[in-house]
Coordinates of N, CA and C in Angstrom, one line a residue:
M1 N 3.2 3.5 -32.6 CA 3.0 2.3 -31.2 C 2.4 1.4 -31.4
G2 N 3.0 -0.1 -31.4 CA 1.9 -0.9 -30.7 C 1.7 -1.7 -32.1
Q3 N 1.9 -1.0 -33.5 CA 1.6 -1.4 -34.6 C 1.7 -2.6 -35.1
Q4 N 0.4 -3.1 -36.1 CA 0.7 -4.6 -35.6 C 0.2 -4.4 -38.1
Q5 N 1.4 -5.6 -38.6 CA 1.4 -5.4 -39.8 C -0.2 -6.5 -39.6
E6 N -0.4 -6.9 -41.1 CA -1.7 -8.0 -41.9 C -0.9 -9.5 -41.1
D7 N 0.0 -9.6 -41.2 CA 0.3 -11.0 -40.7 C 1.0 -11.0 -39.7
G8 N 0.5 -9.5 -38.5 CA 0.2 -10.2 -36.9 C 2.0 -9.5 -36.2
A9 N 3.0 -9.7 -37.5 CA 4.1 -9.3 -37.4 C 4.4 -7.4 -36.8
S10 N 5.2 -7.0 -35.8 CA 5.2 -5.1 -35.9 C 6.3 -4.8 -36.7
P11 N 5.3 -3.6 -37.5 CA 6.4 -2.7 -38.1 C 8.2 -2.9 -37.6
E12 N 9.3 -3.0 -38.4 CA 10.3 -3.1 -38.5 C 10.9 -1.7 -37.6
G13 N 11.2 -1.3 -36.2 CA 11.1 -0.7 -35.7 C 10.6 0.2 -34.9
A14 N 8.8 -0.2 -35.0 CA 8.1 -0.1 -33.9 C 8.3 -0.5 -33.0
K15 N 8.1 0.3 -32.1 CA 7.8 0.0 -30.4 C 7.4 -1.2 -29.7
E16 N 7.4 -1.9 -29.1 CA 6.4 -3.0 -28.7 C 5.7 -2.0 -27.2
T17 N 4.6 -2.4 -26.5 CA 3.6 -2.0 -25.2 C 3.6 -3.3 -24.9
M18 N 3.1 -3.2 -23.2 CA 3.4 -4.0 -22.8 C 1.6 -4.1 -22.5
P19 N 1.4 -5.5 -22.5 CA -0.1 -5.7 -23.0 C -0.3 -5.5 -21.6
H20 N 0.0 -5.4 -20.0 CA -0.1 -5.7 -18.5 C 0.5 -4.3 -18.3
T21 N -0.2 -3.8 -16.7 CA 0.5 -3.3 -16.2 C 0.4 -3.2 -14.6
A22 N 1.6 -4.0 -14.1 CA 2.1 -4.0 -12.8 C 2.2 -2.5 -11.7
T23 N 1.4 -3.2 -10.6 CA 1.7 -2.4 -9.8 C 1.9 -2.9 -8.3
N24 N 3.2 -2.0 -8.1 CA 3.6 -2.4 -6.4 C 3.2 -1.8 -5.6
L25 N 2.7 -1.2 -4.8 CA 1.8 0.2 -4.1 C 1.8 0.0 -2.6
L26 N 3.4 0.6 -2.4 CA 3.6 0.4 -0.8 C 3.4 2.1 -0.1
V27 N 2.6 1.7 0.6 CA 2.4 2.9 2.0 C 3.4 2.7 3.0
H28 N 4.2 3.5 3.9 CA 4.5 3.7 5.2 C 3.9 4.5 6.2
F29 N 2.8 4.0 6.4 CA 2.2 5.4 7.9 C 2.9 5.1 8.9
I30 N 2.8 6.3 9.6 CA 3.9 6.7 10.6 C 2.8 7.5 11.6
F31 N 1.9 7.1 12.7 CA 1.2 7.4 13.6 C 1.9 7.8 14.4
S32 N 1.5 9.0 15.6 CA 2.0 9.5 16.5 C 1.3 9.9 17.4
T33 N 1.2 9.1 18.7 CA 0.5 10.0 20.3 C 0.8 11.6 20.1
K34 N -0.5 12.1 20.8 CA -0.6 13.7 21.1 C 0.6 14.0 21.2
Q35 N 1.3 14.8 21.3 CA 2.6 14.8 21.7 C 3.7 13.8 22.4
R36 N 3.5 13.3 21.6 CA 4.7 11.6 21.9 C 4.5 11.4 23.1
C37 N 3.1 11.3 23.9 CA 3.3 11.2 25.0 C 3.4 9.2 25.0
A38 N 4.2 9.3 26.1 CA 3.9 7.0 25.9 C 2.9 6.4 26.6
L39 N 1.5 7.1 25.5 CA 0.4 6.3 25.9 C 0.1 4.7 25.3
I40 N 0.9 4.1 24.5 CA 0.8 2.9 24.2 C 0.8 2.4 24.8
K41 N 0.4 1.3 25.5 CA 1.7 0.1 26.7 C 1.3 -0.9 26.5
P42 N 2.4 -2.0 26.6 CA 2.5 -3.1 26.1 C 1.3 -4.2 25.7
D43 N 0.2 -4.0 26.9 CA -0.7 -4.7 26.7 C -1.5 -4.3 25.9
F44 N -1.6 -3.3 25.9 CA -3.0 -2.6 24.8 C -2.2 -2.8 23.4
E45 N -0.6 -2.5 22.7 CA -0.1 -2.4 21.7 C -0.8 -3.5 20.9
K46 N -0.8 -4.9 21.2 CA -1.6 -5.9 20.3 C -2.6 -5.6 19.5
D47 N -4.4 -5.8 20.8 CA -5.4 -5.2 19.9 C -5.1 -3.7 19.3
L48 N -4.0 -2.7 19.5 CA -4.3 -1.3 18.7 C -3.4 -2.2 16.8
H49 N -2.7 -2.9 17.1 CA -2.4 -3.4 15.9 C -3.5 -4.1 15.3
A50 N -4.0 -5.0 15.6 CA -5.0 -5.7 15.3 C -6.1 -5.2 15.2
Y51 N -6.6 -3.9 15.3 CA -7.4 -2.9 14.7 C -6.8 -2.2 13.6
L52 N -5.8 -1.7 13.4 CA -5.3 -1.0 12.7 C -5.2 -1.9 11.1
G53 N -5.2 -3.3 11.5 CA -5.1 -4.6 10.7 C -6.3 -4.2 9.7
G54 N -7.6 -4.9 10.6 CA -8.7 -4.8 10.2 C -9.2 -3.7 9.4
I55 N -8.8 -2.5 9.3 CA -8.9 -1.1 8.9 C -8.4 -1.3 7.7
I56 N -6.9 -1.9 7.6 CA -6.9 -1.8 6.1 C -7.5 -2.5 5.4
R57 N -7.6 -4.0 6.2 CA -8.3 -5.1 4.8 C -9.4 -4.6 4.9
Q58 N -9.7 -3.9 5.5 CA -11.8 -3.3 4.9 C -11.0 -2.5 4.3
I59 N -10.2 -1.6 3.7 CA -10.3 -0.8 2.6 C -10.0 -1.2 2.0
G60 N -9.6 -2.5 1.3 CA -8.6 -3.2 0.3 C -7.1 -3.3 0.6
G61 N -6.6 -3.2 1.3 CA -4.8 -3.2 1.8 C -4.8 -4.6 2.6
T62 N -3.2 -4.1 2.2 CA -2.4 -6.0 3.1 C -1.5 -5.3 4.1
A63 N -1.7 -5.2 5.4 CA -0.3 -5.0 6.1 C 0.4 -5.8 6.4
L64 N 1.7 -5.8 5.8 CA 2.7 -6.1 5.5 C 3.7 -5.8 6.8
C65 N 3.5 -5.2 7.9 CA 4.2 -4.9 8.9 C 4.1 -3.8 10.1
I66 N 3.3 -4.3 10.8 CA 2.7 -3.4 11.9 C 4.0 -3.1 13.7
N67 N 4.5 -1.8 13.7 CA 5.0 -2.0 14.8 C 5.1 -1.0 15.3
G68 N 5.7 -0.6 16.9 CA 6.1 0.9 16.7 C 6.9 0.6 18.5
T69 N 6.8 1.8 19.0 CA 6.7 2.0 20.7 C 6.0 2.4 21.3
H70 N 6.0 3.1 22.5 CA 4.8 3.8 23.1 C 4.5 4.9 23.1
D71 N 5.1 5.4 21.2 CA 4.8 6.9 21.6 C 4.1 7.5 20.3
H72 N 4.5 5.7 19.1 CA 4.5 6.1 18.0 C 3.8 4.4 16.9
I73 N 3.4 5.1 15.5 CA 3.3 3.3 15.6 C 3.4 3.0 13.8
H74 N 4.6 2.5 13.4 CA 4.8 1.8 11.6 C 3.7 1.5 11.2
L75 N 3.3 1.3 10.3 CA 2.5 0.4 9.3 C 3.1 0.9 8.1
L76 N 3.5 -0.8 7.3 CA 4.0 -1.2 6.4 C 2.5 -1.6 5.3
V77 N 2.0 -0.6 3.9 CA 0.5 -1.1 3.6 C 0.3 -1.4 1.7
A78 N 0.7 -2.8 1.4 CA 0.3 -2.5 0.8 C -1.0 -2.1 -0.3
C79 N -1.0 -1.1 -1.4 CA -2.6 -0.8 -1.3 C -2.9 -1.6 -2.9
P80 N -3.8 -2.2 -3.2 CA -4.1 -2.3 -4.3 C -4.6 -1.3 -5.4
P81 N -3.9 -1.2 -6.7 CA -4.1 0.2 -7.5 C -5.9 0.4 -7.6
T82 N -6.9 -0.5 -7.5 CA -8.2 -0.1 -7.6 C -8.4 1.3 -6.8
I83 N -7.6 1.1 -5.7 CA -8.1 2.3 -4.6 C -6.8 3.8 -4.4
P84 N -7.6 4.9 -4.6 CA -6.7 5.6 -4.5 C -6.1 5.8 -4.1
W85 N -4.8 6.5 -3.5 CA -3.9 6.7 -2.7 C -4.0 7.3 -1.7
R86 N -5.0 8.4 -2.2 CA -5.4 10.0 -1.2 C -6.2 8.7 -0.1
R87 N -7.5 8.4 -0.4 CA -8.2 7.1 0.0 C -7.4 7.0 1.7
S88 N -6.1 6.3 0.7 CA -5.7 5.2 1.5 C -4.8 6.1 2.9
L89 N -5.1 7.4 3.2 CA -4.7 7.8 3.7 C -5.4 8.8 4.9
V90 N -7.3 8.2 4.8 CA -8.2 8.7 5.5 C -8.2 7.6 6.4

């Protein structure tokens, strides 16, 4: 696999391997208020979204979308491959 002959060519029938790995890890988080109570007021929502975006940046991720309603929030986050996906849940 990926073997090369002395002239640099791959032997006939050998599989070529990719020299690089591409990762696109997108995680969809949904946070709900306790018992789905309508606790997220419009005047507080913008600050809450900014706060969550800051946490995501702090761990090295990128918030692609943060939105929600009075009782829950959705986040679509791009996580770099350097972060174990389990850590992104903490």
